[in-house]
Amino acid sequence: MALLFFGNADRVAEWLPELRRAMPDRDIRVWPDAGDLSEIRYSLGFAPPEGVLASLPNLRAIFSTGAGVDGTLRDPTVPADVPIVRMVEQGLTEGMTEYVVMHVLAWHRDLWTYAGMQAAGEWRKLDQTLARDRRVGVMGLGVLGEDAARMLAALRFDVAGWSRTAKEIPGVACFAGEEGLGPFLARTEILVCLLPLTAQTRGIMDRGLLSRLPRGAVLVNVARGQHLVEEDLVALLDEGHLAGATLDVFREEPLPEAHPFWRHPKVRTTPHIASITLAPSASREVARQIARFEAGEPLENVVDRARGY
Ligand code: NDP
Ligand code: OXD
């Protein structure tokens, strides 16, 4: 009943001791040293190499180290009858909310403008807006989006959210579906993207969608780089329709050296660290799920293959 872990050398060094601590009796193997493939019951990784999961004849569950499973699902050979479990873990949620709050506050309180003024030796006071008068919109009201929206609302921001199906979240104006998108965008000054990457959401943030934000709006993309048409964002920033962007995720990662985002004056980048799955707590979560599964209980946080998330 072995578990096969996928990751580069750094990830293996970080995760292996934690997996062994969380599941001391489990046979834990690291790809490509998988041994007898018929002994593998579980896999764990962010983007296992194409074809490998299909080569495991007795695989019972595929665990993702990420909340997003686009890395697993991009392999068309992943067996359709094996459940994929995405990572839902309190530390991952809290980390994301911290990042979102940090960047929303930074744009809201003109942190980057003041940083530029300090660099230029310029002493000048900008107008101040209170959070209650700042309209923030969160696209994706799932585990991460809802937590971030609630925390922003607790900080008194005027918060709205948009999701596929209708929601009710105290303190958050909820919009849903195609018909909800227009009014949601029209009232959003700071847009946070926390959608999963699916066939429906790939390229969703293009010129058409971003132009529906009010002039001077800001984007915080912490979901996936493929949600954004990067050239459209650069054009809208250069034209002045958008005032800035925080980008944690990119179409190509690592961000290529010559990419304009590195040096664009209105863009702040981080290297896909908005929230990092922490090996100790995530290993305990995988151990908990396997224990449930082997006790005959259903797995939690299973991906709906038809929806893609
Ligand atoms: P969930 O699956 O819990 O939530 C997804 C949300 O998106 C749901 O509210 C869902 O709507 C909504 N949604 C999906 N498709 C559509 C659509 N077509 N139109 C409108 N709404 C849609 O995901 P999580 O909150 O756990 O994670 C979100 C994403 O965050 C991950 O997929 C991953 O890509 C990214 N992420 C990034 C990290 C980073 O460090 N940068 C770290 C962790 C995650 P409904 O509720 O109606 O189903
Ligand atoms: C995730 C990520 O999906 O790290 O969890 O991006």
Coordinates of C-alpha atoms and ligand atoms in Angstrom, one line a residue:
M1 CA 0.0 0.0 0.0
A2 CA 2.7 2.5 -1.0
L3 CA 2.4 6.2 -1.6
L4 CA 4.4 7.7 -4.5
F5 CA 5.6 11.3 -4.1
F6 CA 6.5 13.5 -7.0
G7 CA 8.8 16.6 -6.6
N8 CA 12.2 18.0 -7.3
A9 CA 15.1 17.4 -5.0
D10 CA 14.3 20.4 -2.8
R11 CA 10.7 19.4 -2.4
V12 CA 11.7 15.8 -1.6
A13 CA 14.1 17.0 1.1
E14 CA 11.3 19.1 2.6
W15 CA 8.4 16.6 2.3
L16 CA 9.8 13.1 2.8
P17 CA 10.6 13.5 6.5
E18 CA 7.2 15.1 7.1
L19 CA 5.3 12.3 5.2
R20 CA 7.2 9.7 7.1
R21 CA 6.4 11.4 10.4
A22 CA 2.7 11.7 9.5
M23 CA 2.5 8.1 8.2
P24 CA 5.2 6.1 10.0
D25 CA 3.8 2.7 8.8
R26 CA 3.3 3.7 5.2
D27 CA 5.8 2.7 2.4
I28 CA 6.6 6.1 0.9
R29 CA 8.5 6.2 -2.4
V30 CA 9.8 9.0 -4.5
W31 CA 9.4 9.1 -8.3
P32 CA 11.3 7.8 -10.3
D33 CA 12.4 5.2 -7.7
A34 CA 8.9 3.8 -7.7
G35 CA 9.8 0.1 -7.3
D36 CA 7.0 -2.4 -8.2
L37 CA 4.3 -0.1 -9.7
S38 CA 1.5 -2.5 -8.7
E39 CA 2.2 -1.7 -5.0
I40 CA 1.4 2.0 -5.4
R41 CA -2.1 2.9 -4.0
Y42 CA -1.7 6.7 -3.6
S43 CA 0.2 9.5 -5.4
L44 CA 1.0 13.0 -4.1
G45 CA 2.4 15.8 -6.2
F46 CA 1.7 19.1 -8.0
A47 CA 2.2 18.1 -11.6
P48 CA 3.2 14.5 -12.0
P49 CA 4.9 13.7 -15.3
E50 CA 2.6 12.9 -18.1
G51 CA 1.7 9.2 -18.3
V52 CA 3.0 8.1 -15.0
L53 CA -0.3 8.0 -13.1
A54 CA -1.8 5.9 -15.9
S55 CA 1.0 3.4 -15.4
L56 CA 0.0 2.6 -11.8
P57 CA -2.4 -0.3 -12.1
N58 CA -3.7 -0.2 -8.5
L59 CA -3.8 3.5 -7.9
R60 CA -6.7 4.4 -5.6
A61 CA -6.4 8.1 -5.1
I62 CA -4.4 11.0 -6.5
F63 CA -3.5 13.7 -3.9
S64 CA -2.5 17.2 -5.1
T65 CA 0.0 19.2 -3.0
G66 CA -1.8 22.2 -4.5
A67 CA -5.3 23.6 -4.1
G68 CA -5.3 23.9 -7.9
V69 CA -5.3 20.6 -9.8
D70 CA -4.6 22.0 -13.3
G71 CA -1.1 20.6 -13.1
T72 CA -2.5 17.1 -12.6
L73 CA -5.4 17.5 -15.1
R74 CA -3.1 18.7 -17.9
D75 CA -2.1 15.0 -18.3
P76 CA -4.9 13.6 -20.6
T77 CA -4.0 10.0 -19.5
V78 CA -4.8 10.5 -15.8
P79 CA -7.2 7.5 -15.1
A80 CA -10.8 8.9 -15.2
D81 CA -12.0 6.5 -12.4
V82 CA -9.3 7.4 -9.8
P83 CA -10.4 10.3 -7.5
I84 CA -8.3 13.4 -7.5
V85 CA -8.1 15.2 -4.1
R86 CA -7.1 18.8 -4.0
M87 CA -5.3 20.4 -1.1
V88 CA -7.5 22.1 1.4
E89 CA -5.6 22.9 4.5
Q90 CA -6.0 25.7 7.1
G91 CA -2.4 26.9 6.7
L92 CA -2.8 27.3 2.9
T93 CA -6.0 29.3 3.4
E94 CA -4.5 31.6 6.0
G95 CA -1.4 32.2 3.9
M96 CA -3.5 33.2 0.9
T97 CA -5.7 35.5 3.0
E98 CA -2.6 37.2 4.4
Y99 CA -1.2 37.8 0.9
V100 CA -4.4 39.1 -0.5
V101 CA -5.0 41.5 2.4
M102 CA -1.4 42.7 2.3
H103 CA -1.6 43.6 -1.4
V104 CA -5.1 45.0 -1.3
L105 CA -4.1 47.3 1.6
A106 CA -0.8 48.2 -0.2
W107 CA -2.8 49.5 -3.3
H108 CA -5.5 51.0 -1.2
R109 CA -3.1 53.0 0.9
D110 CA -0.8 54.0 -2.0
L111 CA 2.2 52.1 -0.6
W112 CA 3.9 51.8 -4.0
T113 CA 3.4 55.5 -4.8
Y114 CA 4.9 56.5 -1.4
A115 CA 7.8 54.1 -2.0
G116 CA 8.5 55.8 -5.3
M117 CA 8.2 59.2 -3.6
Q118 CA 10.7 58.1 -1.0
A119 CA 13.1 57.0 -3.7
A120 CA 12.7 60.5 -5.3
G121 CA 13.0 62.3 -2.0
E122 CA 9.5 63.8 -2.5
W123 CA 7.4 64.9 0.5
R124 CA 3.8 65.1 -0.5
K125 CA 0.5 63.9 1.0
L126 CA -2.0 62.0 -1.2
D127 CA -5.7 61.9 -0.6
Q128 CA -6.8 59.2 1.8
T129 CA -9.7 56.9 1.2
L130 CA -11.2 54.7 3.9
A131 CA -11.6 51.0 3.4
R132 CA -15.4 51.4 3.7
D133 CA -15.2 53.5 0.5
R134 CA -13.0 51.1 -1.4
R135 CA -14.8 48.5 -3.5
V136 CA -12.9 45.2 -3.7
G137 CA -14.1 42.3 -5.8
V138 CA -13.0 38.6 -5.4
M139 CA -13.4 36.3 -8.4
G140 CA -13.8 32.8 -7.1
L141 CA -15.6 32.3 -3.7
G142 CA -14.3 28.9 -2.9
V143 CA -12.2 27.9 0.1
L144 CA -9.6 30.6 -0.5
G145 CA -11.7 33.3 -2.1
E146 CA -14.4 33.2 0.6
D147 CA -11.8 33.4 3.4
A148 CA -10.1 36.3 1.8
A149 CA -13.4 38.1 1.1
R150 CA -14.5 37.6 4.7
M151 CA -11.2 39.0 6.0
L152 CA -11.4 42.0 3.7
A153 CA -15.0 42.7 4.9
A154 CA -13.8 42.5 8.5
L155 CA -11.3 45.2 7.6
R156 CA -14.3 47.2 6.5
F157 CA -13.7 47.1 2.7
D158 CA -16.8 47.2 0.5
V159 CA -16.4 43.6 -0.7
A160 CA -18.1 41.7 -3.5
G161 CA -17.5 38.3 -4.9
W162 CA -18.3 36.4 -8.0
S163 CA -18.7 32.7 -8.4
R164 CA -20.3 30.1 -10.8
T165 CA -23.1 29.3 -8.4
A166 CA -24.9 31.7 -6.1
K167 CA -23.6 32.2 -2.6
E168 CA -24.5 34.0 0.6
I169 CA -21.6 35.3 2.6
P170 CA -22.2 37.8 5.4
G171 CA -20.7 41.2 4.6
V172 CA -20.0 40.2 1.0
A173 CA -22.2 41.2 -2.0
C174 CA -22.4 38.0 -4.0
F175 CA -22.7 37.9 -7.8
A176 CA -22.9 34.7 -9.8
G177 CA -22.6 33.5 -13.4
E178 CA -22.5 35.4 -16.7
E179 CA -25.3 37.8 -15.7
G180 CA -23.5 38.7 -12.5
L181 CA -20.2 39.4 -14.0
G182 CA -21.0 42.8 -15.6
P183 CA -22.3 44.4 -12.4
F184 CA -19.6 42.8 -10.3
L185 CA -16.8 44.2 -12.5
A186 CA -18.4 47.6 -12.8
R187 CA -18.2 48.1 -9.0
T188 CA -14.8 46.7 -8.5
E189 CA -11.8 49.0 -7.9
I190 CA -9.4 46.2 -6.7
L191 CA -10.0 42.9 -8.4
V192 CA -8.6 39.7 -6.8
C193 CA -8.6 36.6 -8.9
L194 CA -8.9 33.3 -7.0
L195 CA -10.5 31.2 -9.7
P196 CA -9.4 27.7 -10.5
L197 CA -7.8 27.2 -14.0
T198 CA -10.4 25.4 -16.1
A199 CA -11.5 25.4 -19.8
Q200 CA -14.1 28.1 -18.8
T201 CA -11.6 30.3 -16.9
R202 CA -8.5 30.1 -19.1
G203 CA -7.8 33.5 -20.5
I204 CA -10.8 35.0 -18.7
M205 CA -9.0 38.2 -17.8
D206 CA -8.5 39.6 -21.2
R207 CA -9.0 43.2 -22.6
G208 CA -12.8 42.6 -22.7
L209 CA -13.1 41.7 -19.1
L210 CA -10.5 44.1 -17.7
S211 CA -11.9 47.0 -19.6
R212 CA -15.2 46.6 -17.7
L213 CA -13.4 47.6 -14.5
P214 CA -13.6 51.3 -13.7
R215 CA -10.7 53.4 -14.8
G216 CA -7.9 53.4 -12.3
A217 CA -8.7 49.8 -11.1
V218 CA -6.0 47.4 -9.9
L219 CA -5.6 43.7 -10.4
V220 CA -4.3 41.2 -7.8
N221 CA -3.9 37.8 -9.6
V222 CA -3.0 35.0 -7.2
A223 CA -4.7 32.2 -9.1
R224 CA -3.0 31.0 -12.3
G225 CA -1.0 32.9 -14.9
Q226 CA -3.1 31.4 -17.6
H227 CA -6.2 33.2 -16.4
L228 CA -4.7 36.4 -17.6
V229 CA -3.9 37.6 -21.2
E230 CA -0.6 39.2 -20.2
E231 CA -0.3 41.4 -23.3
D232 CA -3.8 42.8 -22.6
L233 CA -2.9 43.7 -19.1
V234 CA 0.3 45.5 -20.2
A235 CA -1.7 47.5 -22.8
L236 CA -4.4 48.5 -20.3
L237 CA -1.7 49.6 -17.8
D238 CA 0.1 51.6 -20.4
E239 CA -3.1 53.2 -21.7
G240 CA -3.9 54.2 -18.1
H241 CA -7.2 52.3 -17.8
L242 CA -5.7 50.2 -15.0
A243 CA -3.5 51.7 -12.3
G244 CA -1.5 48.7 -11.3
A245 CA -1.2 45.0 -10.8
T246 CA 0.1 42.5 -8.2
L247 CA 1.0 39.3 -10.0
D248 CA 2.0 36.1 -8.1
V249 CA 1.4 33.7 -11.0
F250 CA 2.5 33.8 -14.6
R251 CA 1.8 32.1 -18.0
E252 CA 5.4 30.9 -17.8
E253 CA 7.1 30.2 -14.5
P254 CA 9.8 31.1 -13.6
L255 CA 9.0 34.4 -15.2
P256 CA 11.5 34.7 -18.2
E257 CA 14.3 37.2 -17.6
A258 CA 13.2 39.4 -20.5
H259 CA 9.5 39.5 -19.5
P260 CA 8.1 43.1 -19.3
F261 CA 6.5 42.4 -15.9
W262 CA 9.9 42.4 -14.2
R263 CA 10.5 46.1 -14.9
H264 CA 7.0 47.5 -15.5
P265 CA 6.6 50.5 -13.1
K266 CA 2.9 49.6 -12.4
V267 CA 3.5 45.9 -11.7
R268 CA 4.5 44.1 -8.5
T269 CA 5.6 40.5 -8.9
T270 CA 6.2 37.6 -6.5
P271 CA 7.4 34.1 -7.5
H272 CA 4.2 32.1 -7.0
I273 CA 4.4 32.3 -3.2
A274 CA 1.0 33.9 -2.3
S275 CA 0.4 30.8 -0.2
I276 CA 2.7 27.8 0.1
T277 CA 1.5 24.3 1.0
L278 CA 3.4 23.6 4.2
A279 CA 4.8 20.1 4.3
P280 CA 4.1 19.3 8.0
S281 CA 0.4 20.2 8.1
A282 CA -0.2 19.0 4.5
S283 CA 1.3 15.6 5.2
R284 CA -1.0 15.3 8.2
E285 CA -3.9 16.2 6.0
V286 CA -3.0 13.5 3.4
A287 CA -2.5 11.0 6.3
R288 CA -6.0 11.9 7.6
Q289 CA -7.6 11.5 4.3
I290 CA -6.0 8.1 3.7
A291 CA -7.0 6.9 7.1
R292 CA -10.6 7.9 6.3
F293 CA -10.5 6.2 3.0
E294 CA -9.1 3.0 4.3
A295 CA -11.8 3.0 7.0
G296 CA -14.4 3.0 4.3
E297 CA -15.3 6.7 4.5
P298 CA -15.5 9.0 1.5
L299 CA -12.5 11.2 0.6
E300 CA -13.0 14.9 1.0
N301 CA -12.3 17.7 -1.4
V302 CA -12.5 15.5 -4.5
V303 CA -12.3 17.2 -7.8
D304 CA -15.3 17.2 -10.1
R305 CA -13.7 16.1 -13.4
A306 CA -16.5 17.5 -15.5
R307 CA -16.1 21.0 -13.9
G308 CA -12.3 20.8 -13.8
Y309 CA -12.0 21.9 -10.2
Ligands
NDP1 P1 -12.2 26.2 -4.9 O1 -12.4 25.1 -5.8 O2 -12.5 26.0 -3.5 O3 -13.0 27.5 -5.4 C1 -13.1 27.9 -6.7 C2 -14.1 29.0 -6.8 O4 -14.1 29.5 -8.2 C3 -15.6 28.6 -6.5 O5 -16.2 29.6 -5.8 C4 -16.2 28.4 -7.9 O6 -17.6 28.7 -8.0 C5 -15.5 29.5 -8.7 N1 -15.5 29.2 -10.1 C6 -15.0 28.2 -10.8 N2 -15.3 28.2 -12.1 C7 -15.9 29.4 -12.3 C8 -16.5 30.0 -13.4 N3 -16.4 29.5 -14.6 N4 -17.1 31.2 -13.2 C9 -17.2 31.8 -12.0 N5 -16.7 31.2 -10.8 C10 -16.1 30.0 -11.0 O7 -10.7 26.7 -5.1 P2 -9.7 27.3 -4.0 O8 -10.4 28.5 -3.4 O9 -9.2 26.3 -3.0 O10 -8.4 27.7 -4.9 C11 -8.6 28.6 -6.0 C12 -7.3 28.7 -6.8 O11 -6.3 29.4 -6.2 C13 -6.7 27.3 -7.1 O12 -7.3 26.6 -8.1 C14 -5.3 27.7 -7.5 O13 -5.2 27.9 -8.9 C15 -5.0 29.0 -6.8 N6 -4.0 29.0 -5.8 C16 -2.9 29.8 -5.9 C17 -1.9 29.7 -4.9 C18 -0.7 30.6 -5.0 O14 0.2 30.5 -4.2 N7 -0.7 31.6 -6.0 C19 -2.0 28.8 -3.8 C20 -3.2 28.1 -3.7 C21 -4.2 28.2 -4.7 P3 -18.6 27.7 -7.2 O15 -18.4 28.0 -5.7 O16 -19.9 28.2 -7.6 O17 -18.3 26.3 -7.5
OXD2 C1 -1.8 25.7 -5.3 C2 -0.6 26.5 -5.6 O1 -2.6 25.5 -6.2 O2 0.4 26.4 -4.8 O3 -1.9 25.3 -4.1 O4 -0.6 27.3 -6.5

